[in-house]
XYZ file of C-alpha atoms in Angstrom:
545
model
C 1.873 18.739 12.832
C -0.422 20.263 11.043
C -1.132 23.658 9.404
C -3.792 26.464 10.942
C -5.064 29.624 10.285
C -4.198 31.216 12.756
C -0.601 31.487 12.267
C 1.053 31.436 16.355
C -0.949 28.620 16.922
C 0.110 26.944 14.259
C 3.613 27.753 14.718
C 3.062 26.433 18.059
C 1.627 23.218 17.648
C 3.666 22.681 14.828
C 6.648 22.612 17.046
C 4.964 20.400 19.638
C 2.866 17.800 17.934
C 4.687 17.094 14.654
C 6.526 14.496 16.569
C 9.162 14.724 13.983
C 10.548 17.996 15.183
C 13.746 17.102 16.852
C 17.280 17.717 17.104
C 20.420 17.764 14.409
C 22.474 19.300 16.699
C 25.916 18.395 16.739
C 27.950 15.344 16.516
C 27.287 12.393 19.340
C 28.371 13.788 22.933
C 27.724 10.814 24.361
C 27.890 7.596 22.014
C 26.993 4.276 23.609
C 29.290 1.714 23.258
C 28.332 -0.790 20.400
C 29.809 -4.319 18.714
C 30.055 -2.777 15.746
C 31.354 0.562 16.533
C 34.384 -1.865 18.001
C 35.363 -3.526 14.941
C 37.426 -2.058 12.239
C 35.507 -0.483 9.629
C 35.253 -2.845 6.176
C 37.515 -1.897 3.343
C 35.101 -1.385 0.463
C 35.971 -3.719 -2.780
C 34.900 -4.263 -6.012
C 32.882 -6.897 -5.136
C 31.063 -5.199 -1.686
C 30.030 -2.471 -4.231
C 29.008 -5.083 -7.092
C 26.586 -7.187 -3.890
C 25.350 -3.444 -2.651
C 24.043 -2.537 -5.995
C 22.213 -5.856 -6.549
C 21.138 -5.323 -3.240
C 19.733 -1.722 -3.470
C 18.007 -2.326 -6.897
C 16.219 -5.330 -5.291
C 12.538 -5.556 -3.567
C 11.619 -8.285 -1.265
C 9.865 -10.726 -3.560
C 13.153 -10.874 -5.923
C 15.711 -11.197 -2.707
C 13.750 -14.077 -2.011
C 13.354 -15.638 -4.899
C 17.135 -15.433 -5.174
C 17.328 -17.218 -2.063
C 15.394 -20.175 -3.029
C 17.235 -20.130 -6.255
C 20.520 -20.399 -4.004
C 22.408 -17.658 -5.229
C 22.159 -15.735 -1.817
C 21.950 -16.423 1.635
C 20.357 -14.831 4.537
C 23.833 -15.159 6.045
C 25.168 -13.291 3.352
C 22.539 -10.428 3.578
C 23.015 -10.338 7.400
C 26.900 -9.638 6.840
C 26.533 -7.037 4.000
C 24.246 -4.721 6.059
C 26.641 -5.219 9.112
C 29.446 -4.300 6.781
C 27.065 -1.455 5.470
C 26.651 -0.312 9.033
C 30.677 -0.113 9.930
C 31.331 1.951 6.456
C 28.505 4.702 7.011
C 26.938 5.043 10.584
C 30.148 6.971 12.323
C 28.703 9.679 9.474
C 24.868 8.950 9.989
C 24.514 7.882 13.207
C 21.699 6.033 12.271
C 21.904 2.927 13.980
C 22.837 2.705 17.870
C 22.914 -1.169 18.620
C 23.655 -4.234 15.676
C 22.153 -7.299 17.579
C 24.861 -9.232 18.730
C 22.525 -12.614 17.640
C 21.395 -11.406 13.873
C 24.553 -14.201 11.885
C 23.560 -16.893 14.304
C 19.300 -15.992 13.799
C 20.431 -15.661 9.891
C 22.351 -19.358 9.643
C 19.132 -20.682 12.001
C 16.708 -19.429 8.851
C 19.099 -20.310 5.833
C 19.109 -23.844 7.585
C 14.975 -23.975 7.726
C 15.305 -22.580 4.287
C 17.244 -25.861 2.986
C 14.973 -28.050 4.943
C 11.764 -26.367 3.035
C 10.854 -24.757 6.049
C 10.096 -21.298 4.721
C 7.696 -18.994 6.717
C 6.904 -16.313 4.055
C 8.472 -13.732 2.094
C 10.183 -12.410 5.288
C 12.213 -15.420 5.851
C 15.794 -14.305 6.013
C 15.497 -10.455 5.594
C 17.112 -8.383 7.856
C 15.642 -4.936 9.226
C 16.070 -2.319 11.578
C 13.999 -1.214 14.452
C 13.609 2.202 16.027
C 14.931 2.139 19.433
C 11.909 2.827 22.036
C 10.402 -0.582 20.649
C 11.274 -3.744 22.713
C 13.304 -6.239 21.436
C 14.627 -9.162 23.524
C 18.502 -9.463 23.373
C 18.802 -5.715 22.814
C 17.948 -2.671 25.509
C 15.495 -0.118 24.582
C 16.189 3.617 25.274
C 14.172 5.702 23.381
C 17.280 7.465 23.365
C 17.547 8.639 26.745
C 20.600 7.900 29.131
C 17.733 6.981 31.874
C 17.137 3.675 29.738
C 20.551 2.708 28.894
C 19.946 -0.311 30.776
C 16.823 -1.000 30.247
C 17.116 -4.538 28.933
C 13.656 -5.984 29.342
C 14.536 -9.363 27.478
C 11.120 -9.158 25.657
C 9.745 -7.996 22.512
C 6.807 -6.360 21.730
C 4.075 -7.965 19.961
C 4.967 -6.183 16.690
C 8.780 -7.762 16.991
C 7.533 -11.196 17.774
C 5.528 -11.482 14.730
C 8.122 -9.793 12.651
C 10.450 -12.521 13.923
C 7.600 -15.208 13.269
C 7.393 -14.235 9.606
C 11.118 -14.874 9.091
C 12.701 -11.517 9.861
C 16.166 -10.829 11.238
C 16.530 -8.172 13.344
C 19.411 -6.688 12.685
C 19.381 -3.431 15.529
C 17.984 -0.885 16.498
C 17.825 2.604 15.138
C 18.414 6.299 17.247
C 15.453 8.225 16.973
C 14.772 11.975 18.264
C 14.615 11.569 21.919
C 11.554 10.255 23.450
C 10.163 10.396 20.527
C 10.715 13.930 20.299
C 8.421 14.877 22.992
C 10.496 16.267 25.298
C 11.213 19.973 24.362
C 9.453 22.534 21.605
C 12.710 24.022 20.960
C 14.532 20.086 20.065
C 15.475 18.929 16.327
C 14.844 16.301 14.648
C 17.138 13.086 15.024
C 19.273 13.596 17.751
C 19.736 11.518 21.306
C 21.854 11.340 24.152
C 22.525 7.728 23.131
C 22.559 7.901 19.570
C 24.265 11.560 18.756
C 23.018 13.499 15.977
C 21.090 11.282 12.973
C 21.833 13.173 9.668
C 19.681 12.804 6.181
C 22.130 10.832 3.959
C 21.137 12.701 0.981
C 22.928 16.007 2.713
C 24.477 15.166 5.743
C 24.075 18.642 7.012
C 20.193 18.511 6.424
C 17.532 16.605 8.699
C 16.192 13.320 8.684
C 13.217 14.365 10.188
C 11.840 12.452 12.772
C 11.290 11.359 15.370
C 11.626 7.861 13.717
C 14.847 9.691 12.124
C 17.618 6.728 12.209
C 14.723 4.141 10.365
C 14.240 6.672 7.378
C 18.337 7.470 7.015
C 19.375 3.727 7.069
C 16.952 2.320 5.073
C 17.835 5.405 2.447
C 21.572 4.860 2.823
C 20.901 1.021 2.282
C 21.887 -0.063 6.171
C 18.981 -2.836 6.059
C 16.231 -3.815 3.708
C 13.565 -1.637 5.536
C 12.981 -0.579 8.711
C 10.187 -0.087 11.511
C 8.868 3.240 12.889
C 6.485 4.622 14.810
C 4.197 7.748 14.836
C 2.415 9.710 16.938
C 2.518 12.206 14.422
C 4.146 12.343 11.779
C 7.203 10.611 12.956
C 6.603 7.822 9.998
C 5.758 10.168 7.693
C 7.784 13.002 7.629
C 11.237 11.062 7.880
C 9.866 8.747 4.802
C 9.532 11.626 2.814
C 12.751 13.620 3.982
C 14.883 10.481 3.036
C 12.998 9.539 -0.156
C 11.419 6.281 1.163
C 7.802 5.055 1.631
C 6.625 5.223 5.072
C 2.944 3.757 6.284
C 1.225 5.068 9.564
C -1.179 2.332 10.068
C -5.242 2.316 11.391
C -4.745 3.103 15.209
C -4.932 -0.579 16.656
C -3.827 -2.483 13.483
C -0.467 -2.996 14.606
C -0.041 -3.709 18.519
C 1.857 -0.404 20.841
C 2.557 -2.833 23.777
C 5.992 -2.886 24.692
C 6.502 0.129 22.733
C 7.725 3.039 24.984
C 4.460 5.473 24.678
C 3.604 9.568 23.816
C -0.233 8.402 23.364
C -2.150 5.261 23.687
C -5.040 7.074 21.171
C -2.551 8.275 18.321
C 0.323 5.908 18.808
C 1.465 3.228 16.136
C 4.282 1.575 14.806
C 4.907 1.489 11.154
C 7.104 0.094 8.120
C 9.404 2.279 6.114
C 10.651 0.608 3.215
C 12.377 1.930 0.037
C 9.046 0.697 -2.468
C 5.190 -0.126 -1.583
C 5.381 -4.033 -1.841
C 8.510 -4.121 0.647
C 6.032 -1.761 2.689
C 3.010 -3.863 2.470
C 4.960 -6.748 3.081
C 6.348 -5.730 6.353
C 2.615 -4.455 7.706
C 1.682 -7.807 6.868
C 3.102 -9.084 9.247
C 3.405 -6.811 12.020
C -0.679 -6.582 12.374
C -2.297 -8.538 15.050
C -4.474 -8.676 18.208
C -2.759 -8.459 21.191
C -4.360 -9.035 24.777
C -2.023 -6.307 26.369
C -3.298 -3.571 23.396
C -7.130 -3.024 23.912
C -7.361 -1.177 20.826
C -6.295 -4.192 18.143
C -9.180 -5.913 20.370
C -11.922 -3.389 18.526
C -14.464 -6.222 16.882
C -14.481 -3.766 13.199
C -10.821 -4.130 12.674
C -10.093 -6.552 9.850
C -6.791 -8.340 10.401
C -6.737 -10.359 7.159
C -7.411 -8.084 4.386
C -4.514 -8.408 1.169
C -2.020 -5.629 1.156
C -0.618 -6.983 -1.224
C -1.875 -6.690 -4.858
C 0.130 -9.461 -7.121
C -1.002 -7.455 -10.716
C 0.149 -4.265 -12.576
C -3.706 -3.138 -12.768
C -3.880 0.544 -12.535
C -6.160 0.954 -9.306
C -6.131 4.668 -10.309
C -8.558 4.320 -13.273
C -11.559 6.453 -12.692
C -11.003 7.082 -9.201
C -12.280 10.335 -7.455
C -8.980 11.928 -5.971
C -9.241 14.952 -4.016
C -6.362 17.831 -3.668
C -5.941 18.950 0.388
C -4.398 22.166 -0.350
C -1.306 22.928 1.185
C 0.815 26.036 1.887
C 3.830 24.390 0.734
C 2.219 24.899 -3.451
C 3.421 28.650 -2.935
C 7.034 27.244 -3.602
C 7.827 27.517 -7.124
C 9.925 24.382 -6.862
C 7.449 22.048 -4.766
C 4.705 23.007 -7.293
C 6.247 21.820 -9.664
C 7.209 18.375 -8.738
C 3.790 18.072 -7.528
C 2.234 19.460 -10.462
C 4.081 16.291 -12.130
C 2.788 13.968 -10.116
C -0.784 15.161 -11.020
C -0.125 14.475 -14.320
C 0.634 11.275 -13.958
C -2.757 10.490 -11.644
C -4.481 11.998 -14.550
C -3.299 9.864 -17.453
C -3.760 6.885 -14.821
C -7.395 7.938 -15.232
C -8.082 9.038 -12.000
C -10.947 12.049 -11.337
C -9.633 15.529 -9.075
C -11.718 17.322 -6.732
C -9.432 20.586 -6.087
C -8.485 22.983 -3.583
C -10.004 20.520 -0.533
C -9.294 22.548 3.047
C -10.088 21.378 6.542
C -10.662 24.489 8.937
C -9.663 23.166 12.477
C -11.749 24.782 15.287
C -9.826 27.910 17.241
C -8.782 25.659 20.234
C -7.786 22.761 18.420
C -3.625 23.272 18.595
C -4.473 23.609 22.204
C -6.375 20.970 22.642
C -4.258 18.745 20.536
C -0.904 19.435 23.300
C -3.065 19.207 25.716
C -4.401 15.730 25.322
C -0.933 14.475 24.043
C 0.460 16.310 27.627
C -2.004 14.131 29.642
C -1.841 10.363 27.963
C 2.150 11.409 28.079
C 2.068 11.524 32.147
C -0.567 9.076 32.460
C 1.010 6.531 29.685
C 4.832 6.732 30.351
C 4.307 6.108 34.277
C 2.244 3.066 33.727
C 4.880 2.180 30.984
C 7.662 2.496 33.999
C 5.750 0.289 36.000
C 5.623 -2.548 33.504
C 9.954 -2.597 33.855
C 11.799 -4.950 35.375
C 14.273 -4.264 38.189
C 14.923 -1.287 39.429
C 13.749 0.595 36.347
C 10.051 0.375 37.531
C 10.525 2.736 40.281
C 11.002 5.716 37.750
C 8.481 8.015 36.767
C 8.261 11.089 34.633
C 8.893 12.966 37.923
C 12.074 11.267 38.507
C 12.880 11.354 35.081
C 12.920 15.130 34.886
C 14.978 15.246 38.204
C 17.589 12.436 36.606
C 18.073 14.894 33.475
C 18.803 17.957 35.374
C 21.462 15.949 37.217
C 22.764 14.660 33.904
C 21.955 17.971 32.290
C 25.520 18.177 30.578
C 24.900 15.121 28.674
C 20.880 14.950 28.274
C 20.546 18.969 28.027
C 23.079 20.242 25.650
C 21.085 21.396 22.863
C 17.759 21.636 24.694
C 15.023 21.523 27.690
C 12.414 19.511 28.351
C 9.959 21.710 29.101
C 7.111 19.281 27.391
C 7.847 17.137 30.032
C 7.144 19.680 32.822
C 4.045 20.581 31.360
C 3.030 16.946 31.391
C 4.042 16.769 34.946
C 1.599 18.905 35.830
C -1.629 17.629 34.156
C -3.704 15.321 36.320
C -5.140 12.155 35.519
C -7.321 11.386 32.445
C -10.672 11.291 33.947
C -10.155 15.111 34.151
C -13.081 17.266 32.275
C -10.526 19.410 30.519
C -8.790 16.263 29.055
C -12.016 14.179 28.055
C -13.442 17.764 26.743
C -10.360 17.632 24.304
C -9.925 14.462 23.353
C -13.907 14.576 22.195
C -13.566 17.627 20.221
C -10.427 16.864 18.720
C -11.679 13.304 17.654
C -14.725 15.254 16.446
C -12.590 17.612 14.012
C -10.699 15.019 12.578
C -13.164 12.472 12.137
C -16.888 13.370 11.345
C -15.796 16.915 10.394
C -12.996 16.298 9.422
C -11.716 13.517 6.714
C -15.171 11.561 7.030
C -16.627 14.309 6.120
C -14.571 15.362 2.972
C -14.392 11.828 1.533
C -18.445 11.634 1.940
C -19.321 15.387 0.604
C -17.128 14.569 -2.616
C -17.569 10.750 -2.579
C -13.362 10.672 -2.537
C -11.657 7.218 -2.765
C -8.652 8.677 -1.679
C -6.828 12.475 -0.783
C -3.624 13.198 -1.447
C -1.448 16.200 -0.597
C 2.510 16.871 0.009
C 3.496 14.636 2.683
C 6.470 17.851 3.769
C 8.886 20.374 1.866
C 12.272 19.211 1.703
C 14.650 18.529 4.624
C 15.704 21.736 6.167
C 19.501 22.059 7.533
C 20.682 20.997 10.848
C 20.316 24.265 13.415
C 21.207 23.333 16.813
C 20.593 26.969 18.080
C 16.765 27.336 16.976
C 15.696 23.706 16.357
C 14.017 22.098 13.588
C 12.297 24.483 10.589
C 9.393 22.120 9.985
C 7.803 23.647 6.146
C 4.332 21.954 6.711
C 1.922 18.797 6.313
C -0.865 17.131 7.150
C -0.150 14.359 9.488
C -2.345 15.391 12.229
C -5.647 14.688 10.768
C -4.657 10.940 10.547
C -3.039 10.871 13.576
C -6.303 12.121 15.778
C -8.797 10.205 14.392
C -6.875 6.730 13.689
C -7.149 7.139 9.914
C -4.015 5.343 7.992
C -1.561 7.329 5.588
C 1.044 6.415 3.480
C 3.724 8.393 1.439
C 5.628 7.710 -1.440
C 8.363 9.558 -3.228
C 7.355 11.835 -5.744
C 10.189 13.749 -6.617
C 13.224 16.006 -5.786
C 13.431 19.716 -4.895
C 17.100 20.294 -5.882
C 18.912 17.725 -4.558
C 16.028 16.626 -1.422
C 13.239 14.265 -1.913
C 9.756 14.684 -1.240
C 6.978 12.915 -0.414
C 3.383 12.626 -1.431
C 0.940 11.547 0.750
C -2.356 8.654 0.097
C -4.728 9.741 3.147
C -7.521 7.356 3.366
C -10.624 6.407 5.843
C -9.947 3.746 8.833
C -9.028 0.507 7.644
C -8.602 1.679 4.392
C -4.757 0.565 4.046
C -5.466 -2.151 1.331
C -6.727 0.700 -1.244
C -3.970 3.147 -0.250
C -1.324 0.454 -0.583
C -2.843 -0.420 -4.681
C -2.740 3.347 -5.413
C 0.234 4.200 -3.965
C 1.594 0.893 -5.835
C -0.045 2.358 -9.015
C 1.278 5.693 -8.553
C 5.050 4.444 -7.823
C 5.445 2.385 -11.358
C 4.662 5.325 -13.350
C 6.425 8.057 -11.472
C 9.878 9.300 -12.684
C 12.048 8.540 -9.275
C 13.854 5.282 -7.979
C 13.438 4.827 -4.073
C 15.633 1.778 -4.514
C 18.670 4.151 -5.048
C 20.903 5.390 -1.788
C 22.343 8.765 -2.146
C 26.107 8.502 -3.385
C 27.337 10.595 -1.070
C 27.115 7.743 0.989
C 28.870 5.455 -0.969
């Protein structure tokens, strides 16, 4: 996702590559069966309403503290957000599996809790992970009807430290198919598990995607926060579509194994949370070295730096902030809410260098598909062969032939011709793909934001994270406005967005784009930026209500 002079290519890779570009199609076809779908729905009372708004007004440092005060209990939490889910997912289709395990896990951690066992300001919070991550009493799809059973009774690094810190995992979320990478003509959100995920600020818009069900529950309060993951712009773009704060990580921060793959050089998971310090909490603890990830093995990345600043201090003051222009300024509308947001950066003290551009090489859309196309083939088979059971036998070839024999269930909407095309790439010690991958790196990183940060001596870039969500259109497919996700997605390079504002009724994002590593700064900006700006995260939509 990312935006080109040359306006078919752009077009073009836009569709591919923004990883976010999926499917709001139509209601669920298919919809796997769940616990909670089974139950009857919760009659809403005074005092569900009364616990939901102390709920959604509340960050992670003040639901614990009223834990270990004893006015709530992780139980408690655990049954509200289950209750949460029965009212509102039928609508949002946000969530496709409540773990069957998350009120016994909950009592478990309210009993450590009493015995002054507490493992960290994760202890007893519940959240929601995107469905193509592995989690052990829960299968993991990615959406597709080809991994309905794929029950690997593991989870991925990322989970077990999540579940180290204290966290409940309370499901897993539908997503655009494969992580949206299966067809240039899908939209955002929808699966053949999950149905159609729809932004609960306008349930006829998008929720972006392709981590689409993470960014609608966590805005419709379904869980505290949620995990993601990007390829790009799948972190991002949903954040800011739903009105949340979404971090894409340093490539190798956060470990991809057991996480169903696009790209083993862009791929990361992420938090999306509904404020920074509920953000910075989460990536906390999901970083780590992992054995089965070379690239958290990389000696330069720092696994212990503090995300999380404890002060007010305005870590704006005096710093040099460049402007990456952006298409999306020609709407009267956006401008303005960014124009805002501007204001506020400059009465926080900070320095603008305007009008910043990056001018991607003429190949670079095509080189872009083409090296996600290879590490697709090459990454997803070796994926497959890491399955137990019968599901190690599949491969993307066999996976192409199962959805043309399930065609009126996987293939309602749209193709997969992304998949063909990666079907027919070789392996990766191919000229055309190292050529690619070199260049691209190159344009992203040493020409790219390396150089812009050292030519104006930036401490940080911002830009719009996205225009607003655009409405469902199963016929065409998703009508992506614009961003600049790619540039951190290539080269590695962390980026975070935070709510800045509505256009009409939507939210918008803005986006803190920083060098590798990097996340610490962006995380006290963006922290900065949030207490002064003039919208609540913390709020769900009330059309949800």
């Amino acid at each position: 996702m990312h935006e080109n002079n040359n306006k078919n290519n752009s077009q073009h890779t836009l569709k591919i590559f923004g990883l976010l570009v999926v499917t709001f199609l139509a209601s669920c076809q298919y919809n796997r069966t769940t616990d909670f779908n089974t139950q009857p729905p919760v009659t809403k009372t005074g005092e569900h309403q009364q616990f939901a708004q102390m709920v959604e007004r509340s960050n992670i440092p003040q639901l614990t503290q009223k834990m270990t005060q004893g006015q709530l209990t992780a139980v408690q939490l655990t049954q509200f957000f289950i209750d949460q889910i029965k009212m509102k997912n039928d609508q949002l289709k946000a969530v496709i599996t409540v773990n069957p395990n998350a009120l016994d896990v909950a009592a478990k951690l309210d009993k450590e809790r009493e015995a002054g066992n507490v493992r960290g300001p994760l202890h007893g919070i519940p959240i929601l992970v995107k469905d193509n991550i592995e989690t052990r009493e829960m299968a993991t799809t990615a959406g597709s009807l080809a991994l309905k059973n794929n029950h690997t009774k593991r989870d991925a690094l990322v989970i077990a430290n999540l579940r180290k810190a204290g966290a409940i995992i309370l499901g897993k979320t539908n997503l655009s198919e494969w992580a949206n990478f299966r067809s240039e003509r899908s939209s955002s959100g929808w699966s053949a598990v999950g149905g159609q995920t729809r932004n609960p600020h306008d349930m006829a818009r998008s929720a972006c995607g392709s981590s689409s069900g993470s960014g609608a529950a966590v805005a419709a309060n379904l869980a505290v926060a949620a995990i993601g993951t990007e390829t790009d712009g799948s972190v991002v773009c949903p954040s800011s579509a739903n009105g949340i704060v979404g971090i894409k990580p340093t490539l190798g921060l956060v470990s991809r194994a057991g996480i169903v793959p696009i790209s083993h050089t862009q791929d990361t998971a992420g938090p999306m949370a509904k404020n920074v310090i509920d953000a910075a909490i989460l990536l906390t603890a999901m970083r780590g070295k992992d054995s089965a990830d070379p690239a958290t093995q990389l000696a330069a990345l720092n696994f212990s730096k503090n995300y999380l600043p404890e002060s007010n201090q305005n870590f704006l003051q005096g710093k040099r902030v460049g402007i990456l222009y952006s298409n999306l300024l020609n709407h009267e509308a956006i401008a303005k809410v960014f124009d805002k947001a501007k204001t506020q950066f400059k009465k926080l003290g900070a320095v603008f260098v305007d009008e910043l551009k990056v001018e991607p090489y003429e190949t670079f859309g095509k080189d872009s598909y083409d090296v996600l196309l290879y590490e697709f083939k090459h990454d997803l088979n070796q994926y497959f062969a890491g399955l137990p059971g019968e599901l190690n036998q599949l491969t993307l070839e066999k996976l192409i032939k199962f959805n043309r024999q399930n065609a009126d269930k996987e293939m309602l909407f749209f193709q997969q011709e992304i998949f063909e095309k990666a079907q027919e790439k070789g392996n990766l010690s191919e000229a055309t793909y190292q050529t690619a991958l070199t260049n691209i790196r190159k344009a992203t990183r040493e020409d790219g934001l390396d150089k812009l940060f050292k030519t104006h001596q930036l401490d940080l870039i911002i830009t719009i994270t996205g225009g607003p969500a655009w409405s469902i259109d199963r016929i065409n497919g998703d009508h992506y406005s614009g961003g600049y996700s790619s540039y951190s997605a290539i080269s590695g390079y962390p980026h975070l967005t935070v709510p800045m504002g509505k256009v009409h009724h939507m939210p918008i994002g803005l986006s803190f784009i920083g060098l590798s590593q990097s996340e610490d700064q962006l995380i006290a900006m963006a922290k900065t930026f949030e207490r002064v700006i003039d919208y609540d995260p913390s709020r769900p939509p009330k059309n949800t209500e």
